[in-house]
Amino acid sequence: GQPEPDPQPRLEESEGSGFIIREDGYILTNAHVVEDADPERGVVARTKDGKRWPLTVVGVDDKTDLAVLKAEVKGLPAIEWGDSDKMRIGEFVCGIGAPFELDYTLTVGVLSAKGRSNLTDTIYEDYLQTDAAINPGNSGGPLCDLEGRVVGVNTLINGLSRGLSFAIPAKLAREVSSELIANGRVVRPWLGVRISTLGEEPDLQRIMGIEKGVLVKTIEPDAPASRSELRPTDVIVAIDGQEVETARDLQKSILGKAGGQTGGV
């Protein structure tokens, strides 16, 4: 008999969740949800009422795993942002998304911790931790307080889904999404130094006679720090009067500055 034709390969689709941040069609999701999108097929949003909208990618920020998409639609019901800084441990939160290709699931839990970092290889980490279940497909969906305000963007971190869920705090998500809408990318300040936490190097603590601070290991040529008075082996204990004890404290402090701004260390 005739050999059976090879079956057509099934096109894999990346699915995730997102939410409308402006009534004129701007949608926020995770960068990893759209990073493998087929340029010919593009990205399509499907809402609860079954409507489908083609989306354009406005901007992607891999360093925070956030992306802004745009539908050419107006008059959409946009979310209300909550204040992630004021959220307290133990407050109830709920996650909304489409896990495992299932439609519109809501999970409930409490805010377990704030300021979680060192979960991935990026320095731009300040995760909210919750025990509300976040599964594949939930990524990019909103984490809400009991008033329905969005306090975070749910993010699935590989290898850390066993009863632990994480979300990018609303404060960071608002800042990044605003810059992506305005400029299509995020521009960040930088010093150009390699640093370490002095508290993690007891031998150096003893030699220097300093307990807390951030050790400057090297300074990159032609970096902003190379034009300052900073030198390798210096220990930074404060930025503009604000104490820094860890390398991450220093990084977060610098990220809060504007490009070209000067300050005291």
C-alpha positions as protocol buffer text, in pm:
chain_id: "A"
residue {
  index: 1
  type: GLY
  ca { x: 0 y: 0 z: 0 }
}
residue {
  index: 2
  type: GLN
  ca { x: 89 y: 363 z: -27 }
}
residue {
  index: 3
  type: PRO
  ca { x: 289 y: 503 z: 268 }
}
residue {
  index: 4
  type: GLU
  ca { x: 90 y: 737 z: 486 }
}
residue {
  index: 5
  type: PRO
  ca { x: 187 y: 1102 z: 448 }
}
residue {
  index: 6
  type: ASP
  ca { x: 380 y: 1256 z: 731 }
}
residue {
  index: 7
  type: PRO
  ca { x: 149 y: 1443 z: 966 }
}
residue {
  index: 8
  type: GLN
  ca { x: 174 y: 1818 z: 953 }
}
residue {
  index: 9
  type: PRO
  ca { x: 383 y: 1949 z: 1241 }
}
residue {
  index: 10
  type: ARG
  ca { x: 169 y: 2112 z: 1509 }
}
residue {
  index: 11
  type: LEU
  ca { x: 257 y: 2472 z: 1564 }
}
residue {
  index: 12
  type: GLU
  ca { x: 333 y: 2535 z: 1927 }
}
residue {
  index: 13
  type: GLU
  ca { x: 165 y: 2834 z: 2083 }
}
residue {
  index: 14
  type: SER
  ca { x: 294 y: 3025 z: 2380 }
}
residue {
  index: 15
  type: GLU
  ca { x: 10 y: 3120 z: 2608 }
}
residue {
  index: 16
  type: GLY
  ca { x: 0 y: 3346 z: 2907 }
}
residue {
  index: 17
  type: SER
  ca { x: -211 y: 3601 z: 3085 }
}
residue {
  index: 18
  type: GLY
  ca { x: -215 y: 3979 z: 3087 }
}
residue {
  index: 19
  type: PHE
  ca { x: -429 y: 4273 z: 3188 }
}
residue {
  index: 20
  type: ILE
  ca { x: -541 y: 4607 z: 3048 }
}
residue {
  index: 21
  type: ILE
  ca { x: -356 y: 4900 z: 3204 }
}
residue {
  index: 22
  type: ARG
  ca { x: -505 y: 5179 z: 2990 }
}
residue {
  index: 23
  type: GLU
  ca { x: -847 y: 5215 z: 2828 }
}
residue {
  index: 24
  type: ASP
  ca { x: -686 y: 5287 z: 2490 }
}
residue {
  index: 25
  type: GLY
  ca { x: -564 y: 4930 z: 2449 }
}
residue {
  index: 26
  type: TYR
  ca { x: -236 y: 4896 z: 2639 }
}
residue {
  index: 27
  type: ILE
  ca { x: -187 y: 4552 z: 2796 }
}
residue {
  index: 28
  type: LEU
  ca { x: 82 y: 4439 z: 3039 }
}
residue {
  index: 29
  type: THR
  ca { x: 221 y: 4085 z: 3053 }
}
residue {
  index: 30
  type: ASN
  ca { x: 549 y: 3900 z: 3110 }
}
residue {
  index: 31
  type: ALA
  ca { x: 826 y: 3932 z: 2853 }
}
residue {
  index: 32
  type: HIS
  ca { x: 871 y: 3554 z: 2839 }
}
residue {
  index: 33
  type: VAL
  ca { x: 506 y: 3515 z: 2732 }
}
residue {
  index: 34
  type: VAL
  ca { x: 573 y: 3696 z: 2403 }
}
residue {
  index: 35
  type: GLU
  ca { x: 944 y: 3636 z: 2345 }
}
residue {
  index: 36
  type: ASP
  ca { x: 888 y: 3335 z: 2116 }
}
residue {
  index: 37
  type: ALA
  ca { x: 592 y: 3479 z: 1926 }
}
residue {
  index: 38
  type: ASP
  ca { x: 581 y: 3389 z: 1557 }
}
residue {
  index: 39
  type: PRO
  ca { x: 643 y: 3717 z: 1368 }
}
residue {
  index: 40
  type: GLU
  ca { x: 400 y: 3609 z: 1094 }
}
residue {
  index: 41
  type: ARG
  ca { x: 118 y: 3504 z: 1324 }
}
residue {
  index: 42
  type: GLY
  ca { x: 186 y: 3773 z: 1584 }
}
residue {
  index: 43
  type: VAL
  ca { x: 29 y: 3802 z: 1926 }
}
residue {
  index: 44
  type: VAL
  ca { x: -345 y: 3780 z: 1981 }
}
residue {
  index: 45
  type: ALA
  ca { x: -543 y: 3868 z: 2292 }
}
residue {
  index: 46
  type: ARG
  ca { x: -863 y: 3686 z: 2379 }
}
residue {
  index: 47
  type: THR
  ca { x: -1092 y: 3841 z: 2637 }
}
residue {
  index: 48
  type: LYS
  ca { x: -1350 y: 3674 z: 2859 }
}
residue {
  index: 49
  type: ASP
  ca { x: -1632 y: 3764 z: 2620 }
}
residue {
  index: 50
  type: GLY
  ca { x: -1455 y: 3574 z: 2342 }
}
residue {
  index: 51
  type: LYS
  ca { x: -1334 y: 3874 z: 2142 }
}
residue {
  index: 52
  type: ARG
  ca { x: -991 y: 3845 z: 1982 }
}
residue {
  index: 53
  type: TRP
  ca { x: -763 y: 4138 z: 1907 }
}
residue {
  index: 54
  type: PRO
  ca { x: -434 y: 4138 z: 1718 }
}
residue {
  index: 55
  type: LEU
  ca { x: -165 y: 4301 z: 1928 }
}
residue {
  index: 56
  type: THR
  ca { x: 151 y: 4489 z: 1851 }
}
residue {
  index: 57
  type: VAL
  ca { x: 450 y: 4470 z: 2086 }
}
residue {
  index: 58
  type: VAL
  ca { x: 515 y: 4820 z: 2222 }
}
residue {
  index: 59
  type: GLY
  ca { x: 821 y: 4730 z: 2425 }
}
residue {
  index: 60
  type: VAL
  ca { x: 991 y: 4447 z: 2611 }
}
residue {
  index: 61
  type: ASP
  ca { x: 1213 y: 4469 z: 2918 }
}
residue {
  index: 62
  type: ASP
  ca { x: 1392 y: 4139 z: 2971 }
}
residue {
  index: 63
  type: LYS
  ca { x: 1558 y: 4259 z: 3290 }
}
residue {
  index: 64
  type: THR
  ca { x: 1226 y: 4276 z: 3473 }
}
residue {
  index: 65
  type: ASP
  ca { x: 1043 y: 4020 z: 3253 }
}
residue {
  index: 66
  type: LEU
  ca { x: 775 y: 4273 z: 3155 }
}
residue {
  index: 67
  type: ALA
  ca { x: 623 y: 4355 z: 2817 }
}
residue {
  index: 68
  type: VAL
  ca { x: 362 y: 4605 z: 2698 }
}
residue {
  index: 69
  type: LEU
  ca { x: 131 y: 4518 z: 2408 }
}
residue {
  index: 70
  type: LYS
  ca { x: -120 y: 4736 z: 2223 }
}
residue {
  index: 71
  type: ALA
  ca { x: -461 y: 4662 z: 2078 }
}
residue {
  index: 72
  type: GLU
  ca { x: -615 y: 4921 z: 1847 }
}
residue {
  index: 73
  type: VAL
  ca { x: -924 y: 4948 z: 2063 }
}
residue {
  index: 74
  type: LYS
  ca { x: -1055 y: 5226 z: 2287 }
}
residue {
  index: 75
  type: GLY
  ca { x: -1292 y: 5237 z: 2580 }
}
residue {
  index: 76
  type: LEU
  ca { x: -1159 y: 4924 z: 2748 }
}
residue {
  index: 77
  type: PRO
  ca { x: -1204 y: 4860 z: 3122 }
}
residue {
  index: 78
  type: ALA
  ca { x: -858 y: 4925 z: 3266 }
}
residue {
  index: 79
  type: ILE
  ca { x: -730 y: 4797 z: 3601 }
}
residue {
  index: 80
  type: GLU
  ca { x: -674 y: 5016 z: 3906 }
}
residue {
  index: 81
  type: TRP
  ca { x: -325 y: 4997 z: 4052 }
}
residue {
  index: 82
  type: GLY
  ca { x: -275 y: 4925 z: 4420 }
}
residue {
  index: 83
  type: ASP
  ca { x: 19 y: 5029 z: 4639 }
}
residue {
  index: 84
  type: SER
  ca { x: 252 y: 4730 z: 4666 }
}
residue {
  index: 85
  type: ASP
  ca { x: 471 y: 4915 z: 4918 }
}
residue {
  index: 86
  type: LYS
  ca { x: 183 y: 4938 z: 5165 }
}
residue {
  index: 87
  type: MET
  ca { x: 86 y: 4571 z: 5139 }
}
residue {
  index: 88
  type: ARG
  ca { x: 146 y: 4388 z: 5466 }
}
residue {
  index: 89
  type: ILE
  ca { x: 250 y: 4028 z: 5521 }
}
residue {
  index: 90
  type: GLY
  ca { x: -60 y: 3817 z: 5582 }
}
residue {
  index: 91
  type: GLU
  ca { x: -297 y: 4025 z: 5367 }
}
residue {
  index: 92
  type: PHE
  ca { x: -523 y: 3825 z: 5138 }
}
residue {
  index: 93
  type: VAL
  ca { x: -445 y: 3838 z: 4766 }
}
residue {
  index: 94
  type: CYS
  ca { x: -585 y: 3665 z: 4459 }
}
residue {
  index: 95
  type: GLY
  ca { x: -427 y: 3569 z: 4130 }
}
residue {
  index: 96
  type: ILE
  ca { x: -615 y: 3574 z: 3801 }
}
residue {
  index: 97
  type: GLY
  ca { x: -506 y: 3399 z: 3484 }
}
residue {
  index: 98
  type: ALA
  ca { x: -542 y: 3103 z: 3251 }
}
residue {
  index: 99
  type: PRO
  ca { x: -330 y: 2817 z: 3390 }
}
residue {
  index: 100
  type: PHE
  ca { x: -265 y: 2502 z: 3186 }
}
residue {
  index: 101
  type: GLU
  ca { x: -472 y: 2646 z: 2896 }
}
residue {
  index: 102
  type: LEU
  ca { x: -780 y: 2663 z: 3119 }
}
residue {
  index: 103
  type: ASP
  ca { x: -991 y: 2977 z: 3099 }
}
residue {
  index: 104
  type: TYR
  ca { x: -1006 y: 3243 z: 3368 }
}
residue {
  index: 105
  type: THR
  ca { x: -907 y: 3091 z: 3697 }
}
residue {
  index: 106
  type: LEU
  ca { x: -891 y: 3274 z: 4028 }
}
residue {
  index: 107
  type: THR
  ca { x: -669 y: 3150 z: 4310 }
}
residue {
  index: 108
  type: VAL
  ca { x: -657 y: 3292 z: 4661 }
}
residue {
  index: 109
  type: GLY
  ca { x: -384 y: 3309 z: 4923 }
}
residue {
  index: 110
  type: VAL
  ca { x: -197 y: 3552 z: 5142 }
}
residue {
  index: 111
  type: LEU
  ca { x: 105 y: 3771 z: 5088 }
}
residue {
  index: 112
  type: SER
  ca { x: 378 y: 3555 z: 5240 }
}
residue {
  index: 113
  type: ALA
  ca { x: 683 y: 3779 z: 5202 }
}
residue {
  index: 114
  type: LYS
  ca { x: 812 y: 4092 z: 5028 }
}
residue {
  index: 115
  type: GLY
  ca { x: 1144 y: 4188 z: 4875 }
}
residue {
  index: 116
  type: ARG
  ca { x: 1238 y: 3837 z: 4762 }
}
residue {
  index: 117
  type: SER
  ca { x: 1555 y: 3837 z: 4553 }
}
residue {
  index: 118
  type: ASN
  ca { x: 1836 y: 3607 z: 4436 }
}
residue {
  index: 119
  type: LEU
  ca { x: 1577 y: 3386 z: 4265 }
}
residue {
  index: 120
  type: THR
  ca { x: 1713 y: 3431 z: 3913 }
}
residue {
  index: 121
  type: ASP
  ca { x: 2033 y: 3561 z: 3757 }
}
residue {
  index: 122
  type: THR
  ca { x: 1905 y: 3916 z: 3717 }
}
residue {
  index: 123
  type: ILE
  ca { x: 1962 y: 4196 z: 3968 }
}
residue {
  index: 124
  type: TYR
  ca { x: 1622 y: 4358 z: 3907 }
}
residue {
  index: 125
  type: GLU
  ca { x: 1439 y: 4149 z: 4163 }
}
residue {
  index: 126
  type: ASP
  ca { x: 1203 y: 4259 z: 4437 }
}
residue {
  index: 127
  type: TYR
  ca { x: 937 y: 3990 z: 4424 }
}
residue {
  index: 128
  type: LEU
  ca { x: 622 y: 3958 z: 4628 }
}
residue {
  index: 129
  type: GLN
  ca { x: 578 y: 3601 z: 4752 }
}
residue {
  index: 130
  type: THR
  ca { x: 235 y: 3445 z: 4792 }
}
residue {
  index: 131
  type: ASP
  ca { x: 85 y: 3101 z: 4844 }
}
residue {
  index: 132
  type: ALA
  ca { x: -189 y: 3172 z: 4587 }
}
residue {
  index: 133
  type: ALA
  ca { x: -127 y: 2910 z: 4318 }
}
residue {
  index: 134
  type: ILE
  ca { x: 47 y: 3046 z: 4007 }
}
residue {
  index: 135
  type: ASN
  ca { x: 87 y: 2783 z: 3735 }
}
residue {
  index: 136
  type: PRO
  ca { x: 202 y: 2780 z: 3370 }
}
residue {
  index: 137
  type: GLY
  ca { x: -30 y: 3014 z: 3182 }
}
residue {
  index: 138
  type: ASN
  ca { x: -82 y: 3241 z: 3484 }
}
residue {
  index: 139
  type: SER
  ca { x: 234 y: 3434 z: 3398 }
}
residue {
  index: 140
  type: GLY
  ca { x: 160 y: 3798 z: 3325 }
}
residue {
  index: 141
  type: GLY
  ca { x: -174 y: 3796 z: 3503 }
}
residue {
  index: 142
  type: PRO
  ca { x: -263 y: 4029 z: 3790 }
}
residue {
  index: 143
  type: LEU
  ca { x: -216 y: 3970 z: 4160 }
}
residue {
  index: 144
  type: CYS
  ca { x: -494 y: 4168 z: 4329 }
}
residue {
  index: 145
  type: ASP
  ca { x: -581 y: 4281 z: 4679 }
}
residue {
  index: 146
  type: LEU
  ca { x: -929 y: 4234 z: 4823 }
}
residue {
  index: 147
  type: GLU
  ca { x: -1039 y: 4564 z: 4669 }
}
residue {
  index: 148
  type: GLY
  ca { x: -957 y: 4431 z: 4323 }
}
residue {
  index: 149
  type: ARG
  ca { x: -657 y: 4663 z: 4279 }
}
residue {
  index: 150
  type: VAL
  ca { x: -352 y: 4518 z: 4107 }
}
residue {
  index: 151
  type: VAL
  ca { x: -58 y: 4493 z: 4347 }
}
residue {
  index: 152
  type: GLY
  ca { x: 164 y: 4268 z: 4134 }
}
residue {
  index: 153
  type: VAL
  ca { x: 225 y: 4087 z: 3806 }
}
residue {
  index: 154
  type: ASN
  ca { x: 229 y: 3710 z: 3852 }
}
residue {
  index: 155
  type: THR
  ca { x: 548 y: 3548 z: 3729 }
}
residue {
  index: 156
  type: LEU
  ca { x: 626 y: 3178 z: 3706 }
}
residue {
  index: 157
  type: ILE
  ca { x: 989 y: 3116 z: 3798 }
}
residue {
  index: 158
  type: ASN
  ca { x: 1119 y: 2780 z: 3676 }
}
residue {
  index: 159
  type: GLY
  ca { x: 1196 y: 2539 z: 3957 }
}
residue {
  index: 160
  type: LEU
  ca { x: 1021 y: 2747 z: 4222 }
}
residue {
  index: 161
  type: SER
  ca { x: 657 y: 2649 z: 4178 }
}
residue {
  index: 162
  type: ARG
  ca { x: 617 y: 2406 z: 4467 }
}
residue {
  index: 163
  type: GLY
  ca { x: 375 y: 2595 z: 4682 }
}
residue {
  index: 164
  type: LEU
  ca { x: 562 y: 2922 z: 4628 }
}
residue {
  index: 165
  type: SER
  ca { x: 443 y: 3187 z: 4387 }
}
residue {
  index: 166
  type: PHE
  ca { x: 599 y: 3521 z: 4300 }
}
residue {
  index: 167
  type: ALA
  ca { x: 485 y: 3849 z: 4153 }
}
residue {
  index: 168
  type: ILE
  ca { x: 660 y: 4162 z: 4030 }
}
residue {
  index: 169
  type: PRO
  ca { x: 539 y: 4443 z: 4261 }
}
residue {
  index: 170
  type: ALA
  ca { x: 299 y: 4697 z: 4115 }
}
residue {
  index: 171
  type: LYS
  ca { x: 534 y: 4988 z: 4187 }
}
residue {
  index: 172
  type: LEU
  ca { x: 803 y: 4844 z: 3959 }
}
residue {
  index: 173
  type: ALA
  ca { x: 550 y: 4728 z: 3699 }
}
residue {
  index: 174
  type: ARG
  ca { x: 397 y: 5077 z: 3676 }
}
residue {
  index: 175
  type: GLU
  ca { x: 737 y: 5243 z: 3633 }
}
residue {
  index: 176
  type: VAL
  ca { x: 855 y: 4997 z: 3366 }
}
residue {
  index: 177
  type: SER
  ca { x: 526 y: 4994 z: 3173 }
}
residue {
  index: 178
  type: SER
  ca { x: 512 y: 5375 z: 3166 }
}
residue {
  index: 179
  type: GLU
  ca { x: 863 y: 5392 z: 3024 }
}
residue {
  index: 180
  type: LEU
  ca { x: 792 y: 5120 z: 2768 }
}
residue {
  index: 181
  type: ILE
  ca { x: 483 y: 5309 z: 2650 }
}
residue {
  index: 182
  type: ALA
  ca { x: 673 y: 5638 z: 2631 }
}
residue {
  index: 183
  type: ASN
  ca { x: 1000 y: 5515 z: 2480 }
}
residue {
  index: 184
  type: GLY
  ca { x: 964 y: 5151 z: 2376 }
}
residue {
  index: 185
  type: ARG
  ca { x: 1250 y: 5057 z: 2608 }
}
residue {
  index: 186
  type: VAL
  ca { x: 1381 y: 5117 z: 2958 }
}
residue {
  index: 187
  type: VAL
  ca { x: 1692 y: 5330 z: 3007 }
}
residue {
  index: 188
  type: ARG
  ca { x: 1871 y: 5264 z: 3336 }
}
residue {
  index: 189
  type: PRO
  ca { x: 2148 y: 5446 z: 3520 }
}
residue {
  index: 190
  type: TRP
  ca { x: 2471 y: 5258 z: 3587 }
}
residue {
  index: 191
  type: LEU
  ca { x: 2804 y: 5304 z: 3766 }
}
residue {
  index: 192
  type: GLY
  ca { x: 3019 y: 5043 z: 3593 }
}
residue {
  index: 193
  type: VAL
  ca { x: 3163 y: 4872 z: 3901 }
}
residue {
  index: 194
  type: ARG
  ca { x: 3191 y: 4514 z: 4024 }
}
residue {
  index: 195
  type: ILE
  ca { x: 3087 y: 4499 z: 4386 }
}
residue {
  index: 196
  type: SER
  ca { x: 3028 y: 4256 z: 4672 }
}
residue {
  index: 197
  type: THR
  ca { x: 2866 y: 4268 z: 5014 }
}
residue {
  index: 198
  type: LEU
  ca { x: 3135 y: 4325 z: 5275 }
}
residue {
  index: 199
  type: GLY
  ca { x: 2930 y: 4135 z: 5534 }
}
residue {
  index: 200
  type: GLU
  ca { x: 2974 y: 3818 z: 5328 }
}
residue {
  index: 201
  type: GLU
  ca { x: 3356 y: 3842 z: 5347 }
}
residue {
  index: 202
  type: PRO
  ca { x: 3453 y: 3820 z: 5718 }
}
residue {
  index: 203
  type: ASP
  ca { x: 3828 y: 3820 z: 5646 }
}
residue {
  index: 204
  type: LEU
  ca { x: 3800 y: 4155 z: 5471 }
}
residue {
  index: 205
  type: GLN
  ca { x: 3575 y: 4288 z: 5747 }
}
residue {
  index: 206
  type: ARG
  ca { x: 3848 y: 4207 z: 5998 }
}
residue {
  index: 207
  type: ILE
  ca { x: 4131 y: 4354 z: 5789 }
}
residue {
  index: 208
  type: MET
  ca { x: 3943 y: 4677 z: 5709 }
}
residue {
  index: 209
  type: GLY
  ca { x: 3783 y: 4718 z: 6048 }
}
residue {
  index: 210
  type: ILE
  ca { x: 3448 y: 4786 z: 5883 }
}
residue {
  index: 211
  type: GLU
  ca { x: 3140 y: 4570 z: 5950 }
}
residue {
  index: 212
  type: LYS
  ca { x: 2887 y: 4690 z: 5694 }
}
residue {
  index: 213
  type: GLY
  ca { x: 2906 y: 4827 z: 5344 }
}
residue {
  index: 214
  type: VAL
  ca { x: 2964 y: 4742 z: 4979 }
}
residue {
  index: 215
  type: LEU
  ca { x: 3314 y: 4664 z: 4855 }
}
residue {
  index: 216
  type: VAL
  ca { x: 3423 y: 4805 z: 4519 }
}
residue {
  index: 217
  type: LYS
  ca { x: 3618 y: 4525 z: 4349 }
}
residue {
  index: 218
  type: THR
  ca { x: 3686 y: 4669 z: 4004 }
}
residue {
  index: 219
  type: ILE
  ca { x: 3587 y: 4971 z: 3797 }
}
residue {
  index: 220
  type: GLU
  ca { x: 3523 y: 4935 z: 3426 }
}
residue {
  index: 221
  type: PRO
  ca { x: 3723 y: 5157 z: 3190 }
}
residue {
  index: 222
  type: ASP
  ca { x: 3529 y: 5458 z: 3058 }
}
residue {
  index: 223
  type: ALA
  ca { x: 3241 y: 5384 z: 3297 }
}
residue {
  index: 224
  type: PRO
  ca { x: 3078 y: 5669 z: 3491 }
}
residue {
  index: 225
  type: ALA
  ca { x: 3253 y: 5547 z: 3810 }
}
residue {
  index: 226
  type: SER
  ca { x: 3593 y: 5581 z: 3639 }
}
residue {
  index: 227
  type: ARG
  ca { x: 3536 y: 5957 z: 3631 }
}
residue {
  index: 228
  type: SER
  ca { x: 3464 y: 5970 z: 4003 }
}
residue {
  index: 229
  type: GLU
  ca { x: 3684 y: 5946 z: 4311 }
}
residue {
  index: 230
  type: LEU
  ca { x: 3589 y: 5581 z: 4362 }
}
residue {
  index: 231
  type: ARG
  ca { x: 3878 y: 5335 z: 4360 }
}
residue {
  index: 232
  type: PRO
  ca { x: 3900 y: 4955 z: 4390 }
}
residue {
  index: 233
  type: THR
  ca { x: 3894 y: 4837 z: 4757 }
}
residue {
  index: 234
  type: ASP
  ca { x: 3682 y: 5137 z: 4857 }
}
residue {
  index: 235
  type: VAL
  ca { x: 3384 y: 5051 z: 5078 }
}
residue {
  index: 236
  type: ILE
  ca { x: 3058 y: 5235 z: 5007 }
}
residue {
  index: 237
  type: VAL
  ca { x: 2849 y: 5273 z: 5323 }
}
residue {
  index: 238
  type: ALA
  ca { x: 2587 y: 5524 z: 5201 }
}
residue {
  index: 239
  type: ILE
  ca { x: 2443 y: 5680 z: 4885 }
}
residue {
  index: 240
  type: ASP
  ca { x: 2326 y: 6039 z: 4931 }
}
residue {
  index: 241
  type: GLY
  ca { x: 2304 y: 5978 z: 5305 }
}
residue {
  index: 242
  type: GLN
  ca { x: 2105 y: 5654 z: 5271 }
}
residue {
  index: 243
  type: GLU
  ca { x: 2287 y: 5358 z: 5425 }
}
residue {
  index: 244
  type: VAL
  ca { x: 2367 y: 5060 z: 5204 }
}
residue {
  index: 245
  type: GLU
  ca { x: 2471 y: 4728 z: 5357 }
}
residue {
  index: 246
  type: THR
  ca { x: 2452 y: 4488 z: 5063 }
}
residue {
  index: 247
  type: ALA
  ca { x: 2537 y: 4489 z: 4695 }
}
residue {
  index: 248
  type: ARG
  ca { x: 2166 y: 4471 z: 4618 }
}
residue {
  index: 249
  type: ASP
  ca { x: 2099 y: 4777 z: 4838 }
}
residue {
  index: 250
  type: LEU
  ca { x: 2350 y: 4969 z: 4628 }
}
residue {
  index: 251
  type: GLN
  ca { x: 2207 y: 4845 z: 4299 }
}
residue {
  index: 252
  type: LYS
  ca { x: 1852 y: 4939 z: 4399 }
}
residue {
  index: 253
  type: SER
  ca { x: 1967 y: 5281 z: 4517 }
}
residue {
  index: 254
  type: ILE
  ca { x: 2141 y: 5351 z: 4184 }
}
residue {
  index: 255
  type: LEU
  ca { x: 1839 y: 5229 z: 3988 }
}
residue {
  index: 256
  type: GLY
  ca { x: 1634 y: 5497 z: 4164 }
}
residue {
  index: 257
  type: LYS
  ca { x: 1853 y: 5772 z: 4018 }
}
residue {
  index: 258
  type: ALA
  ca { x: 1818 y: 5948 z: 3685 }
}
residue {
  index: 259
  type: GLY
  ca { x: 2081 y: 5915 z: 3413 }
}
residue {
  index: 260
  type: GLY
  ca { x: 2338 y: 6193 z: 3443 }
}
residue {
  index: 261
  type: GLN
  ca { x: 2248 y: 6263 z: 3805 }
}
residue {
  index: 262
  type: THR
  ca { x: 2534 y: 6311 z: 4051 }
}
residue {
  index: 263
  type: GLY
  ca { x: 2531 y: 6203 z: 4411 }
}
residue {
  index: 264
  type: GLY
  ca { x: 2742 y: 6149 z: 4719 }
}
residue {
  index: 265
  type: VAL
  ca { x: 2888 y: 5813 z: 4825 }
}
